[in-house]
Amino acid sequence: CDDANSLDNDACISCQTARCGDGYTQQGVEDCDDAQETAACNANCTTARCGDGIINISSGEVCDDENDLDSDECTNACQPARCGDQIIQQGIEVCDDGNDLDNDSCVNCQNASCGDGFIQADIEDCDDSGESADCNSDCTVSVCLDGTLNVSAGERCDDGQESLTCNQDCSLSECGDGTLNETAGEACDDGNDDDSDQCVQCQIAYCGDGVVQADEEECDD
């Protein structure tokens, strides 16, 4: 071409047809032309900006979804959404506090809860992702008579104290189990059903109880 002028922003530059990438910004057609992609100018000669739908690697963009949403897979900084970027990714994250602490209220971008396997500071005593021999299902340390039944710790009952049905060792109370339970009215418990010794049906044997005590009584009516 030859348009008889020396302008470098029209359709004919140095007798060559203007095109994107020639290093000259064509007026009314191009926003910019740096002869290649730069942080300020896209390869298609449009002004580079996050959200224009064009991934501009020179400006550090990794993605560009051409929207203003900050809660989808591509943030408004044109970076892939990730746990820890302080932006809650819709449908995936419940929280995002921007740290990798696993003892606060937000763990792996989910609300911390008892049973998640992480001990929440000042709230949980333990967290074994469920009941264990050392940790109750409510994330308190397991101790017999703490009022929480822990089968994993071998407890058969736990009423928080000795009761009519529960011994102090968290075993079920039964006369003859070898564990004295005064709350259940036991005066003794020798762990057997021998009615001729000193403990008869969990009561101290005595003359007049109707049971002959071996080597002590000749009769007892």
Short mmCIF file of C-alpha atoms in Angstrom, two decimals:
data_model
loop_
_atom_site.label_atom_id
_atom_site.label_comp_id
_atom_site.label_asym_id
_atom_site.label_seq_id
_atom_site.Cartn_x
_atom_site.Cartn_y
_atom_site.Cartn_z
CA CYS A 1 0.00 0.00 0.00
CA ASP A 2 1.00 3.59 -0.29
CA ASP A 3 -1.25 6.25 1.23
CA ALA A 4 1.14 9.10 0.58
CA ASN A 5 1.66 9.91 4.28
CA SER A 6 4.07 9.08 7.05
CA LEU A 7 1.48 8.28 9.69
CA ASP A 8 2.17 5.16 11.67
CA ASN A 9 -1.32 4.72 13.11
CA ASP A 10 -3.44 4.27 10.01
CA ALA A 11 -4.07 1.28 7.75
CA CYS A 12 -0.84 1.69 5.77
CA ILE A 13 2.46 1.95 7.63
CA SER A 14 5.75 2.26 5.75
CA CYS A 15 3.89 1.02 2.69
CA GLN A 16 2.80 -2.17 4.50
CA THR A 17 -0.72 -3.03 5.52
CA ALA A 18 -1.13 -2.39 9.26
CA ARG A 19 -1.69 -5.47 11.35
CA CYS A 20 -1.82 -6.48 15.02
CA GLY A 21 1.69 -7.31 16.10
CA ASP A 22 3.54 -4.84 13.90
CA GLY A 23 4.39 -2.65 16.87
CA TYR A 24 2.20 0.28 15.74
CA THR A 25 -1.18 1.03 17.33
CA GLN A 26 -3.74 1.38 14.54
CA GLN A 27 -6.09 4.20 15.46
CA GLY A 28 -9.72 3.18 15.98
CA VAL A 29 -8.84 -0.51 15.54
CA GLU A 30 -6.28 -1.44 18.15
CA ASP A 31 -6.02 -0.46 21.84
CA CYS A 32 -2.31 -1.11 21.87
CA ASP A 33 0.37 -2.92 19.92
CA ASP A 34 3.59 -3.95 21.60
CA ALA A 35 4.54 -6.33 18.77
CA GLN A 36 3.90 -9.19 21.23
CA GLU A 37 2.02 -9.95 24.41
CA THR A 38 3.08 -7.76 27.34
CA ALA A 39 1.66 -7.18 30.79
CA ALA A 40 -0.22 -4.15 29.46
CA CYS A 41 -1.19 -5.40 26.01
CA ASN A 42 -2.73 -8.71 24.92
CA ALA A 43 -1.51 -10.57 21.86
CA ASN A 44 -4.69 -9.49 20.04
CA CYS A 45 -3.84 -5.81 20.60
CA THR A 46 -6.43 -5.16 23.30
CA THR A 47 -5.57 -3.60 26.64
CA ALA A 48 -4.80 -6.35 29.09
CA ARG A 49 -6.87 -6.56 32.25
CA CYS A 50 -8.01 -9.33 34.54
CA GLY A 51 -11.55 -10.22 33.56
CA ASP A 52 -11.25 -9.56 29.83
CA GLY A 53 -11.51 -13.28 29.06
CA ILE A 54 -7.95 -13.49 27.72
CA ILE A 55 -5.24 -15.21 29.74
CA ASN A 56 -2.29 -12.85 29.74
CA ILE A 57 0.69 -14.84 31.00
CA SER A 58 2.96 -11.79 30.93
CA SER A 59 0.86 -10.11 33.63
CA GLY A 60 0.85 -13.24 35.77
CA GLU A 61 -2.62 -14.46 34.90
CA VAL A 62 -3.23 -18.19 35.21
CA CYS A 63 -6.92 -18.02 34.33
CA ASP A 64 -9.42 -15.43 33.13
CA ASP A 65 -13.11 -16.33 33.09
CA GLU A 66 -14.37 -12.91 32.02
CA ASN A 67 -16.58 -12.30 35.07
CA ASP A 68 -16.51 -10.38 38.32
CA LEU A 69 -17.29 -13.37 40.52
CA ASP A 70 -14.74 -13.96 43.23
CA SER A 71 -16.29 -17.19 44.45
CA ASP A 72 -15.87 -19.42 41.39
CA GLU A 73 -12.87 -21.39 40.14
CA CYS A 74 -11.04 -18.28 38.92
CA THR A 75 -10.71 -15.34 41.31
CA ASN A 76 -10.82 -11.66 40.40
CA ALA A 77 -7.03 -11.71 40.56
CA CYS A 78 -7.07 -14.19 37.66
CA GLN A 79 -5.62 -16.92 39.84
CA PRO A 80 -7.13 -20.38 40.41
CA ALA A 81 -9.21 -20.46 43.56
CA ARG A 82 -7.56 -22.42 46.37
CA CYS A 83 -8.13 -23.12 50.01
CA GLY A 84 -6.21 -20.45 51.91
CA ASP A 85 -6.68 -17.54 49.51
CA GLN A 86 -9.21 -15.92 51.91
CA ILE A 87 -11.93 -16.21 49.27
CA ILE A 88 -14.79 -18.65 49.89
CA GLN A 89 -15.23 -20.77 46.77
CA GLN A 90 -18.94 -21.29 46.31
CA GLY A 91 -20.15 -24.87 46.60
CA ILE A 92 -16.72 -26.14 47.69
CA GLU A 93 -15.54 -24.11 50.66
CA VAL A 94 -17.55 -23.16 53.73
CA CYS A 95 -14.89 -20.86 55.13
CA ASP A 96 -11.44 -19.60 54.18
CA ASP A 97 -9.39 -17.82 56.84
CA GLY A 98 -6.21 -17.61 54.80
CA ASN A 99 -4.09 -19.81 57.06
CA ASP A 100 -3.12 -23.46 57.31
CA LEU A 101 -3.80 -23.81 61.04
CA ASP A 102 -5.67 -27.00 61.88
CA ASN A 103 -6.70 -26.01 65.41
CA ASP A 104 -8.90 -22.97 64.73
CA SER A 105 -12.53 -22.72 63.64
CA CYS A 106 -11.77 -23.21 59.92
CA VAL A 107 -9.86 -26.36 58.92
CA ASN A 108 -9.18 -27.18 55.27
CA CYS A 109 -11.79 -24.55 54.39
CA GLN A 110 -14.53 -26.37 56.30
CA ASN A 111 -16.02 -25.40 59.64
CA ALA A 112 -14.20 -27.22 62.43
CA SER A 113 -16.34 -29.81 64.18
CA CYS A 114 -15.97 -32.57 66.74
CA GLY A 115 -15.05 -35.70 64.84
CA ASP A 116 -13.03 -34.08 62.06
CA GLY A 117 -9.78 -35.42 63.50
CA PHE A 118 -8.38 -31.99 64.42
CA ILE A 119 -8.33 -30.66 68.00
CA GLN A 120 -9.97 -27.23 68.08
CA ALA A 121 -8.04 -25.07 70.55
CA ASP A 122 -9.90 -24.02 73.73
CA ILE A 123 -12.97 -26.02 72.63
CA GLU A 124 -12.02 -29.68 72.29
CA ASP A 125 -9.87 -31.78 74.62
CA CYS A 126 -9.22 -34.40 71.96
CA ASP A 127 -10.47 -35.46 68.53
CA ASP A 128 -9.82 -38.96 67.24
CA SER A 129 -12.37 -38.73 64.41
CA GLY A 130 -14.83 -40.57 66.60
CA GLU A 131 -14.90 -42.45 69.88
CA SER A 132 -11.64 -44.06 70.98
CA ALA A 133 -10.35 -45.56 74.21
CA ASP A 134 -8.95 -42.16 75.23
CA CYS A 135 -11.46 -39.80 73.64
CA ASN A 136 -15.25 -39.65 73.90
CA SER A 137 -17.45 -39.05 70.88
CA ASP A 138 -18.08 -35.49 72.17
CA CYS A 139 -14.32 -34.74 72.03
CA THR A 140 -13.78 -34.83 75.78
CA VAL A 141 -11.10 -36.99 77.40
CA SER A 142 -12.58 -40.34 78.36
CA VAL A 143 -12.66 -41.05 82.10
CA CYS A 144 -14.89 -43.54 83.87
CA LEU A 145 -17.77 -41.72 85.61
CA ASP A 146 -17.48 -38.65 83.38
CA GLY A 147 -21.12 -39.18 82.44
CA THR A 148 -20.37 -40.20 78.85
CA LEU A 149 -20.60 -43.86 77.86
CA ASN A 150 -17.45 -44.93 76.01
CA VAL A 151 -17.74 -48.48 74.72
CA SER A 152 -14.25 -48.28 73.17
CA ALA A 153 -12.79 -47.76 76.65
CA GLY A 154 -14.58 -50.88 77.88
CA GLU A 155 -17.37 -49.05 79.70
CA ARG A 156 -20.70 -50.87 80.03
CA CYS A 157 -22.36 -47.90 81.66
CA ASP A 158 -21.48 -44.39 82.85
CA ASP A 159 -23.96 -42.49 85.00
CA GLY A 160 -21.42 -39.93 86.18
CA GLN A 161 -21.34 -41.63 89.56
CA GLU A 162 -22.14 -44.94 91.19
CA SER A 163 -25.80 -45.75 90.66
CA LEU A 164 -28.23 -48.61 91.23
CA THR A 165 -27.27 -50.12 87.88
CA CYS A 166 -23.70 -48.88 87.38
CA ASN A 167 -20.59 -49.57 89.45
CA GLN A 168 -17.77 -47.11 90.06
CA ASP A 169 -15.65 -48.93 87.48
CA CYS A 170 -18.34 -48.37 84.83
CA SER A 171 -19.40 -52.01 84.82
CA LEU A 172 -23.05 -53.02 85.14
CA SER A 173 -24.00 -53.56 88.76
CA GLU A 174 -25.06 -57.06 89.75
CA CYS A 175 -24.84 -58.84 93.05
CA GLY A 176 -22.01 -61.32 92.71
CA ASP A 177 -19.98 -59.32 90.23
CA GLY A 178 -17.22 -58.84 92.81
CA THR A 179 -17.63 -55.05 92.94
CA LEU A 180 -19.20 -53.48 95.99
CA ASN A 181 -22.03 -51.11 95.08
CA GLU A 182 -23.37 -49.42 98.19
CA THR A 183 -25.84 -47.36 96.20
CA ALA A 184 -27.50 -50.61 95.11
CA GLY A 185 -27.75 -51.62 98.77
CA GLU A 186 -24.83 -54.04 98.80
CA ALA A 187 -22.97 -54.48 102.08
CA CYS A 188 -20.50 -56.89 100.52
CA ASP A 189 -19.83 -58.59 97.20
CA ASP A 190 -17.42 -61.48 97.15
CA GLY A 191 -18.03 -62.38 93.54
CA ASN A 192 -19.64 -65.77 94.18
CA ASP A 193 -23.05 -67.30 94.83
CA ASP A 194 -21.96 -69.36 97.84
CA ASP A 195 -24.57 -68.78 100.54
CA SER A 196 -22.53 -70.47 103.26
CA ASP A 197 -19.74 -67.90 103.54
CA GLN A 198 -19.65 -64.49 105.20
CA CYS A 199 -21.38 -62.69 102.32
CA VAL A 200 -24.89 -63.88 101.45
CA GLN A 201 -26.69 -62.23 98.53
CA CYS A 202 -24.44 -59.19 99.01
CA GLN A 203 -25.30 -58.82 102.69
CA ILE A 204 -23.09 -59.63 105.69
CA ALA A 205 -24.00 -63.08 107.01
CA TYR A 206 -25.44 -63.16 110.55
CA CYS A 207 -27.19 -65.56 112.87
CA GLY A 208 -30.85 -65.44 112.04
CA ASP A 209 -30.53 -64.73 108.33
CA GLY A 210 -31.85 -68.20 107.51
CA VAL A 211 -28.60 -69.37 105.97
CA VAL A 212 -26.15 -71.65 107.80
CA GLN A 213 -22.73 -70.03 107.82
CA ALA A 214 -20.09 -72.76 107.34
CA ASP A 215 -17.76 -73.34 110.29
CA GLU A 216 -19.58 -70.64 112.24
CA GLU A 217 -23.17 -71.81 112.74
CA GLU A 218 -24.66 -75.23 113.47
CA CYS A 219 -28.10 -74.19 112.26
CA ASP A 220 -30.04 -71.10 111.27
CA ASP A 221 -33.82 -71.19 111.11
#
